[in-house]
PDB file of C-alpha atoms (C1' of nucleotides) in Angstrom:
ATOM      1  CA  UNK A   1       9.883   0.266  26.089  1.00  0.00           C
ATOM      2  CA  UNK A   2       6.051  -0.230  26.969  1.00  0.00           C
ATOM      3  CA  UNK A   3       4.258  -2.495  24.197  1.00  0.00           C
ATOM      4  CA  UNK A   4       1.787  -0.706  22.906  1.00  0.00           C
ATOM      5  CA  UNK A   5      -1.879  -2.238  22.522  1.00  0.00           C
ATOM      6  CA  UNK A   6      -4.034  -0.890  20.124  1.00  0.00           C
ATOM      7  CA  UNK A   7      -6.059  -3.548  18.692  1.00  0.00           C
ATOM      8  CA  UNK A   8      -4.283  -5.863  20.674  1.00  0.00           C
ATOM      9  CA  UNK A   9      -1.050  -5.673  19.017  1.00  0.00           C
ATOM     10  CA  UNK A  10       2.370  -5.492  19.649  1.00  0.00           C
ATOM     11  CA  UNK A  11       3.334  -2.056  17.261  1.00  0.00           C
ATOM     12  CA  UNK A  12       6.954  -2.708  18.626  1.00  0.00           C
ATOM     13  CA  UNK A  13       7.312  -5.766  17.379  1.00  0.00           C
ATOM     14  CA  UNK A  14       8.961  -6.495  13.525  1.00  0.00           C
ATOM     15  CA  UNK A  15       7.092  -5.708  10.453  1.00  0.00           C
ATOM     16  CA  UNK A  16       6.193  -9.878   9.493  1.00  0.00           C
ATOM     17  CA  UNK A  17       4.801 -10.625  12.984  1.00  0.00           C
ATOM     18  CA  UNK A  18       2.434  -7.168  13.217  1.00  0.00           C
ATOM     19  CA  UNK A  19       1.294  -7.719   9.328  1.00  0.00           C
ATOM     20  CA  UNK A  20       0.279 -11.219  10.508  1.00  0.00           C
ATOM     21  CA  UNK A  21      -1.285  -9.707  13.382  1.00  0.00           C
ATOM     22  CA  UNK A  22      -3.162  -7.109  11.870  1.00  0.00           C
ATOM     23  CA  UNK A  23      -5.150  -9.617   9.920  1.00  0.00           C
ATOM     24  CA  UNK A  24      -8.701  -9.802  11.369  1.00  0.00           C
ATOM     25  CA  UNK A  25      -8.362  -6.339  13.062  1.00  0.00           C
ATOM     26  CA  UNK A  26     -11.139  -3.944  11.873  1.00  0.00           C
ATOM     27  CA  UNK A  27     -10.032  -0.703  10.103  1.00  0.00           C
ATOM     28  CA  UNK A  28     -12.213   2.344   9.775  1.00  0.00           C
ATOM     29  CA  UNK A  29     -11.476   6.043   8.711  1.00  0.00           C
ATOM     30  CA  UNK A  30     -14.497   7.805   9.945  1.00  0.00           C
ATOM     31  CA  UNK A  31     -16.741   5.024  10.108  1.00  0.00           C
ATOM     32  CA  UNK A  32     -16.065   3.147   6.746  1.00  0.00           C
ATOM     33  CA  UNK A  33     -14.302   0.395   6.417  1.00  0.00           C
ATOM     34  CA  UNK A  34     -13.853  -3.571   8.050  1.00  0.00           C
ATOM     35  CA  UNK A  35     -12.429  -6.299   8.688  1.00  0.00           C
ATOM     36  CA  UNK A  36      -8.396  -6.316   6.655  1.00  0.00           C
ATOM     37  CA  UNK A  37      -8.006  -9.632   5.043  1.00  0.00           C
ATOM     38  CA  UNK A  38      -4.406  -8.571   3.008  1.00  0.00           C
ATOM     39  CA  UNK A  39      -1.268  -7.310   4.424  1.00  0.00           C
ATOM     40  CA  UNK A  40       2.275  -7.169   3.225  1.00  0.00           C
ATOM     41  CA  UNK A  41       5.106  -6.183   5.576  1.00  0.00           C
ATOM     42  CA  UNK A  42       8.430  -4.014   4.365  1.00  0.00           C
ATOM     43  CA  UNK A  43      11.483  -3.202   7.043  1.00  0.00           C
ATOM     44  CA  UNK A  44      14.290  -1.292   6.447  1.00  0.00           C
ATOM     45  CA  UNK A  45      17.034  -3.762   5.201  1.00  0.00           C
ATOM     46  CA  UNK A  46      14.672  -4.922   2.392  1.00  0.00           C
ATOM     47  CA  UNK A  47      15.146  -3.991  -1.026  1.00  0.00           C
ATOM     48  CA  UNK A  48      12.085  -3.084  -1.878  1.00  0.00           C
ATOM     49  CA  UNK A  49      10.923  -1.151   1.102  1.00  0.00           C
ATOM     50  CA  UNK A  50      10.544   2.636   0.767  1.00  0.00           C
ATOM     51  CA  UNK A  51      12.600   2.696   3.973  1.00  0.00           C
ATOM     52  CA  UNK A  52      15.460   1.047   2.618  1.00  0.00           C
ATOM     53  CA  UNK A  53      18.404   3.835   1.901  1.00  0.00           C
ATOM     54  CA  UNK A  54      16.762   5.528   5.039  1.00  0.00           C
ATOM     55  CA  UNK A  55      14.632   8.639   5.858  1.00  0.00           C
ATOM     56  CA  UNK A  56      13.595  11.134   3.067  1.00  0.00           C
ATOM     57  CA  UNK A  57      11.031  13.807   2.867  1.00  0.00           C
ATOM     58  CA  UNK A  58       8.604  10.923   1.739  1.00  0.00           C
ATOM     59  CA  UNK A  59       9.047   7.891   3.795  1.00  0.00           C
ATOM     60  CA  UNK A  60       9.867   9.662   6.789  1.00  0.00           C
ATOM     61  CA  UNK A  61       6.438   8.779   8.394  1.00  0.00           C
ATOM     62  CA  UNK A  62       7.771   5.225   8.382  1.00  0.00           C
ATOM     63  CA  UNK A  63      10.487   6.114  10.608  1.00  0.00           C
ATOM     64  CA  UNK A  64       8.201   7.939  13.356  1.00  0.00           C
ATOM     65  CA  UNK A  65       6.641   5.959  16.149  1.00  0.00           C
ATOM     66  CA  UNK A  66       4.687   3.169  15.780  1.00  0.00           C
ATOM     67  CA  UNK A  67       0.948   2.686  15.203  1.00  0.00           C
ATOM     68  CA  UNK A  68       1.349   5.745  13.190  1.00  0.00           C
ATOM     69  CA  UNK A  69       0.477   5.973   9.364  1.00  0.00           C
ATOM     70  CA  UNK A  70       1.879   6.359   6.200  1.00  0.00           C
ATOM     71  CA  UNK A  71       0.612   7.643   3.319  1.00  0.00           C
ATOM     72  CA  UNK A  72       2.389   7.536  -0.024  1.00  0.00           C
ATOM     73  CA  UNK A  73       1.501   8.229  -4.100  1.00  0.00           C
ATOM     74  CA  UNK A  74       1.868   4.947  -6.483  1.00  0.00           C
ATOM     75  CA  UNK A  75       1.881   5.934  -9.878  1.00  0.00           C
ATOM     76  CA  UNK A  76       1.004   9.356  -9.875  1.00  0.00           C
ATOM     77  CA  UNK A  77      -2.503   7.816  -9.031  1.00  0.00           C
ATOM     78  CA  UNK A  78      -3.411   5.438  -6.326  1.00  0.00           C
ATOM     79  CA  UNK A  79      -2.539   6.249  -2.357  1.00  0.00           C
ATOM     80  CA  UNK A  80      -1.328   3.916  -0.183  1.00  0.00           C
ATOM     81  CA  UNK A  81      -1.777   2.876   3.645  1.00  0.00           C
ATOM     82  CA  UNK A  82       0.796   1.622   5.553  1.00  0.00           C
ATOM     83  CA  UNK A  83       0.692   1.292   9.793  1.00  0.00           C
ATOM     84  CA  UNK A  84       4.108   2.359  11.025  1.00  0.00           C
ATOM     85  CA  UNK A  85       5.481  -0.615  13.713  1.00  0.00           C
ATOM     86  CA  UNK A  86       8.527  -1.095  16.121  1.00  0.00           C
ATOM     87  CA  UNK A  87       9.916   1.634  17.470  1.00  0.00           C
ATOM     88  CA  UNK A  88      10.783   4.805  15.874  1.00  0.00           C
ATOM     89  CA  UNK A  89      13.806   5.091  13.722  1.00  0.00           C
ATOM     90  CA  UNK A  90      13.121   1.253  12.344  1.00  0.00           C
ATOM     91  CA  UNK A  91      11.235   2.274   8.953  1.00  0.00           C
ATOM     92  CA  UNK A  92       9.217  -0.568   9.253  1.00  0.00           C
ATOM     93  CA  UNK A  93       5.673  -0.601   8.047  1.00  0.00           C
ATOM     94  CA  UNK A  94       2.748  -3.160   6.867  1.00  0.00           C
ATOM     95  CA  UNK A  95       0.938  -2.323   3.545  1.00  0.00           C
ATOM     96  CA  UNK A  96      -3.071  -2.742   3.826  1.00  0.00           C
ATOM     97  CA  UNK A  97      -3.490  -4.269   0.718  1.00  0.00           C
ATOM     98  CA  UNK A  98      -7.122  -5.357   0.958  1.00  0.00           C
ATOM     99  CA  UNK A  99      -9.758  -5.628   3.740  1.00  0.00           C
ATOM    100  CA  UNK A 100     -13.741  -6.804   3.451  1.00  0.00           C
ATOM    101  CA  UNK A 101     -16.296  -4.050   3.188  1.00  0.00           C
ATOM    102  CA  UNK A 102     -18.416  -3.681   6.414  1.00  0.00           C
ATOM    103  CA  UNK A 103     -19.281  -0.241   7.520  1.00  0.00           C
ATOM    104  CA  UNK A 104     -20.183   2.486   6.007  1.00  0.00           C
ATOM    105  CA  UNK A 105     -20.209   0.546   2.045  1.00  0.00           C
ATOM    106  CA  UNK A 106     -22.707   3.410   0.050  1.00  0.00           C
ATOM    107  CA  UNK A 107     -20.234   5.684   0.992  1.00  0.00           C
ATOM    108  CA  UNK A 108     -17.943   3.100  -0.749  1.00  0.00           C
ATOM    109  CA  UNK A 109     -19.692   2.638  -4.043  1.00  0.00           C
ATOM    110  CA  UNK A 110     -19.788   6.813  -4.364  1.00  0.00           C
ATOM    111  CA  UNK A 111     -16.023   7.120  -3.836  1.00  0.00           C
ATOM    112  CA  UNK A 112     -15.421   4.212  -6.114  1.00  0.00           C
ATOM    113  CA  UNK A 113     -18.073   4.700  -8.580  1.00  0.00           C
ATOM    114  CA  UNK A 114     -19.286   0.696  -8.661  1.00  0.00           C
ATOM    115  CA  UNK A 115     -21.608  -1.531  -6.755  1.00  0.00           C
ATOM    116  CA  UNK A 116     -19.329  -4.421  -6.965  1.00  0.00           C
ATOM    117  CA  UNK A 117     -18.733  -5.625  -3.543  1.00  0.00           C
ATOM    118  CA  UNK A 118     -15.821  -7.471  -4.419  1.00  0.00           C
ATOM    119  CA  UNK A 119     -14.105  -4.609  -6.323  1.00  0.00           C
ATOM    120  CA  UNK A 120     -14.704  -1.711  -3.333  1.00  0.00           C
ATOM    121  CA  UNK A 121     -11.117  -2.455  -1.194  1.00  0.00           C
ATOM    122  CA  UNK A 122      -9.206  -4.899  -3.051  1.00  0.00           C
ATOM    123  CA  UNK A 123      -6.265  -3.497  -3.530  1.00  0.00           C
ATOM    124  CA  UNK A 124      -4.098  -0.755  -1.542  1.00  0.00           C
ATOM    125  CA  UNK A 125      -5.170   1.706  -4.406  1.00  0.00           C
ATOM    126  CA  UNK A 126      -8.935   0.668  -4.454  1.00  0.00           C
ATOM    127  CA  UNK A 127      -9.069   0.411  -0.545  1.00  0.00           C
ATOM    128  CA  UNK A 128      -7.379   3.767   0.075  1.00  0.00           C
ATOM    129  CA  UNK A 129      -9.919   5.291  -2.231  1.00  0.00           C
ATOM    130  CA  UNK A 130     -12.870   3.932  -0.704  1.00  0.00           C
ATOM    131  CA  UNK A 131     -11.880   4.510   2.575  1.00  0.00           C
ATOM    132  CA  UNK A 132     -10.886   8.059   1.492  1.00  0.00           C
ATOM    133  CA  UNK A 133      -7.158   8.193   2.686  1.00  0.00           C
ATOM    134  CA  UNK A 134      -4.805  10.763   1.013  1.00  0.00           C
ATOM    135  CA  UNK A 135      -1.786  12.400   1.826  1.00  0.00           C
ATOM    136  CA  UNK A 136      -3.694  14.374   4.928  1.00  0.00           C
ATOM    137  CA  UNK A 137      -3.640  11.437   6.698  1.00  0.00           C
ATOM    138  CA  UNK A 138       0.184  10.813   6.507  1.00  0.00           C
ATOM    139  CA  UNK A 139       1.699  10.727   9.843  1.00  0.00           C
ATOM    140  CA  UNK A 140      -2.087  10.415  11.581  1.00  0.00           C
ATOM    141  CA  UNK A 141      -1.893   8.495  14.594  1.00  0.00           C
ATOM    142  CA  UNK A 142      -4.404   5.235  14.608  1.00  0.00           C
ATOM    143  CA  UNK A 143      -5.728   5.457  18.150  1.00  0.00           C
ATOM    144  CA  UNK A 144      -7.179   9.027  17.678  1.00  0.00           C
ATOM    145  CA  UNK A 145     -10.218  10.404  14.681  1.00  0.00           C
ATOM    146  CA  UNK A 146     -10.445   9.659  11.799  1.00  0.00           C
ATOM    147  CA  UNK A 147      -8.871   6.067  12.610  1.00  0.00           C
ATOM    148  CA  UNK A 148     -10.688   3.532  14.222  1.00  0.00           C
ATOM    149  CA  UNK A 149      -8.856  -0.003  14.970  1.00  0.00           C
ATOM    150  CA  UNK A 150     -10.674  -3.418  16.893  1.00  0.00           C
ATOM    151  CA  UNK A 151      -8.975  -6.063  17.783  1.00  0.00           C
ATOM    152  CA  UNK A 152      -9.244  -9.460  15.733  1.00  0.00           C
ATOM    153  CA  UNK A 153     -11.497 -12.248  16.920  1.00  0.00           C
ATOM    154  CA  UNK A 154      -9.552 -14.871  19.006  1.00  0.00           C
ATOM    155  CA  UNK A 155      -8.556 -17.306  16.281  1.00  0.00           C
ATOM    156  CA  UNK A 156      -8.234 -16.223  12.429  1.00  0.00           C
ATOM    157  CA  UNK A 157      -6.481 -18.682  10.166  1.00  0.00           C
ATOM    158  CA  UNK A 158      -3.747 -17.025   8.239  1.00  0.00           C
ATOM    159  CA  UNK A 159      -1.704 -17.777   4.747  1.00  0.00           C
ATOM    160  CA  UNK A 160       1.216 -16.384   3.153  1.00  0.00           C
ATOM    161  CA  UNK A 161       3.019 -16.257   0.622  1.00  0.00           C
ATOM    162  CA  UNK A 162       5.573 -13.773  -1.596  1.00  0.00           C
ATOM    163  CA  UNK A 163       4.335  -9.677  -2.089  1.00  0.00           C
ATOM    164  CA  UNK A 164       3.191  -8.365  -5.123  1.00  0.00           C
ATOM    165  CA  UNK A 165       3.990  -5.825  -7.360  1.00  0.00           C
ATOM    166  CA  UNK A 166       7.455  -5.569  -6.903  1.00  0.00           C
ATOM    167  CA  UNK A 167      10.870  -6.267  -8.562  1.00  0.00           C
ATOM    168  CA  UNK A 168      13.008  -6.691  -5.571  1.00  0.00           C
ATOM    169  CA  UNK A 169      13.141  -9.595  -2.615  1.00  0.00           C
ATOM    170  CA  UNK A 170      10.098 -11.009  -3.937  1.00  0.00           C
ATOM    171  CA  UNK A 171      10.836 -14.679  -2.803  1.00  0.00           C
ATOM    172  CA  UNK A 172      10.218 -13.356   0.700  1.00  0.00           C
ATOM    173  CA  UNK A 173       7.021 -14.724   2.171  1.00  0.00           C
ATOM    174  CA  UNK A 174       5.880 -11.364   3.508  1.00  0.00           C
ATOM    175  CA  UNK A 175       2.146 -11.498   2.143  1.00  0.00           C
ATOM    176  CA  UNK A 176      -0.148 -12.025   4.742  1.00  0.00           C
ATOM    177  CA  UNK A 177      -3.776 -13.126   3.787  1.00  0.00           C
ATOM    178  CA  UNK A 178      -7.428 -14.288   6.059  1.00  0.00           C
ATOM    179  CA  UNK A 179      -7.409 -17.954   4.649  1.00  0.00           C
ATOM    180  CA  UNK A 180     -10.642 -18.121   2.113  1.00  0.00           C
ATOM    181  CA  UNK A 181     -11.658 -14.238   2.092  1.00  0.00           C
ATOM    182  CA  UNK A 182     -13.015 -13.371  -1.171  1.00  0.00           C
ATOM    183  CA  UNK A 183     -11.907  -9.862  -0.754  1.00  0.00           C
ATOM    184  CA  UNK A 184      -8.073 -10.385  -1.736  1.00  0.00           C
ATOM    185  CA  UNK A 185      -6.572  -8.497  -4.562  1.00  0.00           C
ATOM    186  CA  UNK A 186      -4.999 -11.707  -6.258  1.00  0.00           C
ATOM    187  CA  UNK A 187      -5.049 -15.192  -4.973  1.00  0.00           C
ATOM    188  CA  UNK A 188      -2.284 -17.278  -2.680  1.00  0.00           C
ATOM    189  CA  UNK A 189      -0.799 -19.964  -3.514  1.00  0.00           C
TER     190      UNK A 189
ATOM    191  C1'  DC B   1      17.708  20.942 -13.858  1.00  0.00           C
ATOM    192  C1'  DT B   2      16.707  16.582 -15.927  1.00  0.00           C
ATOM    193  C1'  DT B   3      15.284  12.092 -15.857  1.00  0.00           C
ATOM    194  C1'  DA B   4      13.863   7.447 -14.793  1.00  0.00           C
ATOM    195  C1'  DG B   5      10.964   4.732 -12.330  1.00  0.00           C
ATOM    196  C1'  DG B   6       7.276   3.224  -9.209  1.00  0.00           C
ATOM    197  C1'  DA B   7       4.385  -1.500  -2.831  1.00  0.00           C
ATOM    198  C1'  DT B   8      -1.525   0.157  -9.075  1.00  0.00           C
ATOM    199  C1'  DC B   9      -5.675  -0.007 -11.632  1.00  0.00           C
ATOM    200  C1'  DG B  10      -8.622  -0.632 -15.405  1.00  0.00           C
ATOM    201  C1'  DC B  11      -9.287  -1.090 -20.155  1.00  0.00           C
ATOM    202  C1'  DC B  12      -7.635  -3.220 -24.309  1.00  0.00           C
ATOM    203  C1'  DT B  13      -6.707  -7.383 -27.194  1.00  0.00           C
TER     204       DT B  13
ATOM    205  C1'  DG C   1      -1.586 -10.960 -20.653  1.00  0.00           C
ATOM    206  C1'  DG C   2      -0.161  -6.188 -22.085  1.00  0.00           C
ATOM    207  C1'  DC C   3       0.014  -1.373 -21.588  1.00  0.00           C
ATOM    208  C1'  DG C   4      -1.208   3.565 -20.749  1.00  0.00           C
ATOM    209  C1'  DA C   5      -2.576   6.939 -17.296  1.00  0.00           C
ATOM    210  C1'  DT C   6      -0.388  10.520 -14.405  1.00  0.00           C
ATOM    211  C1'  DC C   7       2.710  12.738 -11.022  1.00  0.00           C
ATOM    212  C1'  DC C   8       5.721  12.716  -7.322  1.00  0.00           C
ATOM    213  C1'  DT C   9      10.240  11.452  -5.709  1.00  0.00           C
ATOM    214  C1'  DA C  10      15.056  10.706  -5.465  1.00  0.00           C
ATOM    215  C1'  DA C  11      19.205  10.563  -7.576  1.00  0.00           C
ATOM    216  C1'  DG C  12      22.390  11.926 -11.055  1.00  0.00           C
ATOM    217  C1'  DC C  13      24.805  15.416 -13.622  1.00  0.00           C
TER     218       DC C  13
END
DNA sequence: CTTAGGATCGCCT
DNA sequence: GGCGATCCTAAGC
């Protein structure tokens, strides 16, 4: 299986080592967007993955190839990016959860309807809505328009600690964070 | 067909 | 810290 490199990352490898990796990388959907400072990562196997009892009209995206994304509704309100990693057929993804706002930030502030810097992309609701991401872009694949991914600088220091938000496996330290960013959507620990 | 619940956010107290 | 918004999904009957 060739690795792929997009960004400089391994999309075959498991769900914990690309969210890791994906920290530093820049992310932009036609033009807007930055650095990510806030991942999670979910597998199939893991209670509180979508992925989890396997393929269905929703999550299937998660169990196409790699560096692929998916798209999904939380709450009837708020969309949600995920990349798609390993191979196909895994269900293994890494939630964007929050990433600092670089390029293209007026656009920003219109889709999110506030100047606040800190409040444009942090959280995978808030993010996907400033970066404009809905269900169109479910299944897109991330080396092709509107995506645009750059690799991370050479060193970034990186913390974890457990995910957020959910009820199930949460004393697994799949949160992945840039160490000081003030961009997170909640603190570490 | 019905129903319960959700990888969230923002406003309320 | 608590809760309502709002709607799609999956699972159960």
């Amino acid at each position: 299986m060739t690795k792929q490199q997009l960004a400089g990352i391994d999309w075959d490898a498991d769900s914990g080592q690309v969210a890791r990796q994906l920290i530093g990388v820049t992310l932009l959907v036609d033009g807007v967007g930055g650095r990510i400072v806030e991942t999670e990562a979910y597998d199939q196997g893991d209670a509180a993955s979508h992925s989890f009892n396997g393929p269905n009209q929703r999550n299937i995206a998660m169990f196409g190839p790699p560096a692929h994304a998916y798209v999904y509704l939380s709450h009837g309100i708020h969309w949600c990016l995920n990349l798609v990693c390993r191979e196909a057929g895994h269900g293994a993804g890494v939630l964007i959860r929050a990433l600092a706002p670089e390029h293209g930030v007026d656009r920003m502030m219109v889709r999110r309807g506030t100047q606040d810097v800190r409040k444009l992309c942090s959280g995978p609701g808030k993010l996907a809505q400033a970066l404009g991401v809905t269900r169109a872009l479910n299944s897109a694949a991330l080396d092709a328009p509107p995506f645009t991914l750059l690799a991370a600088p050479q060193a970034v220091e990186v913390v974890s600690g457990p995910r957020i938000g959910i009820s199930k496996a949460v004393d697994v330290p799949w949160r992945f964070g840039l160490a000081e960013s003030p961009y997170w959507s909640r603190p570490f620990r």
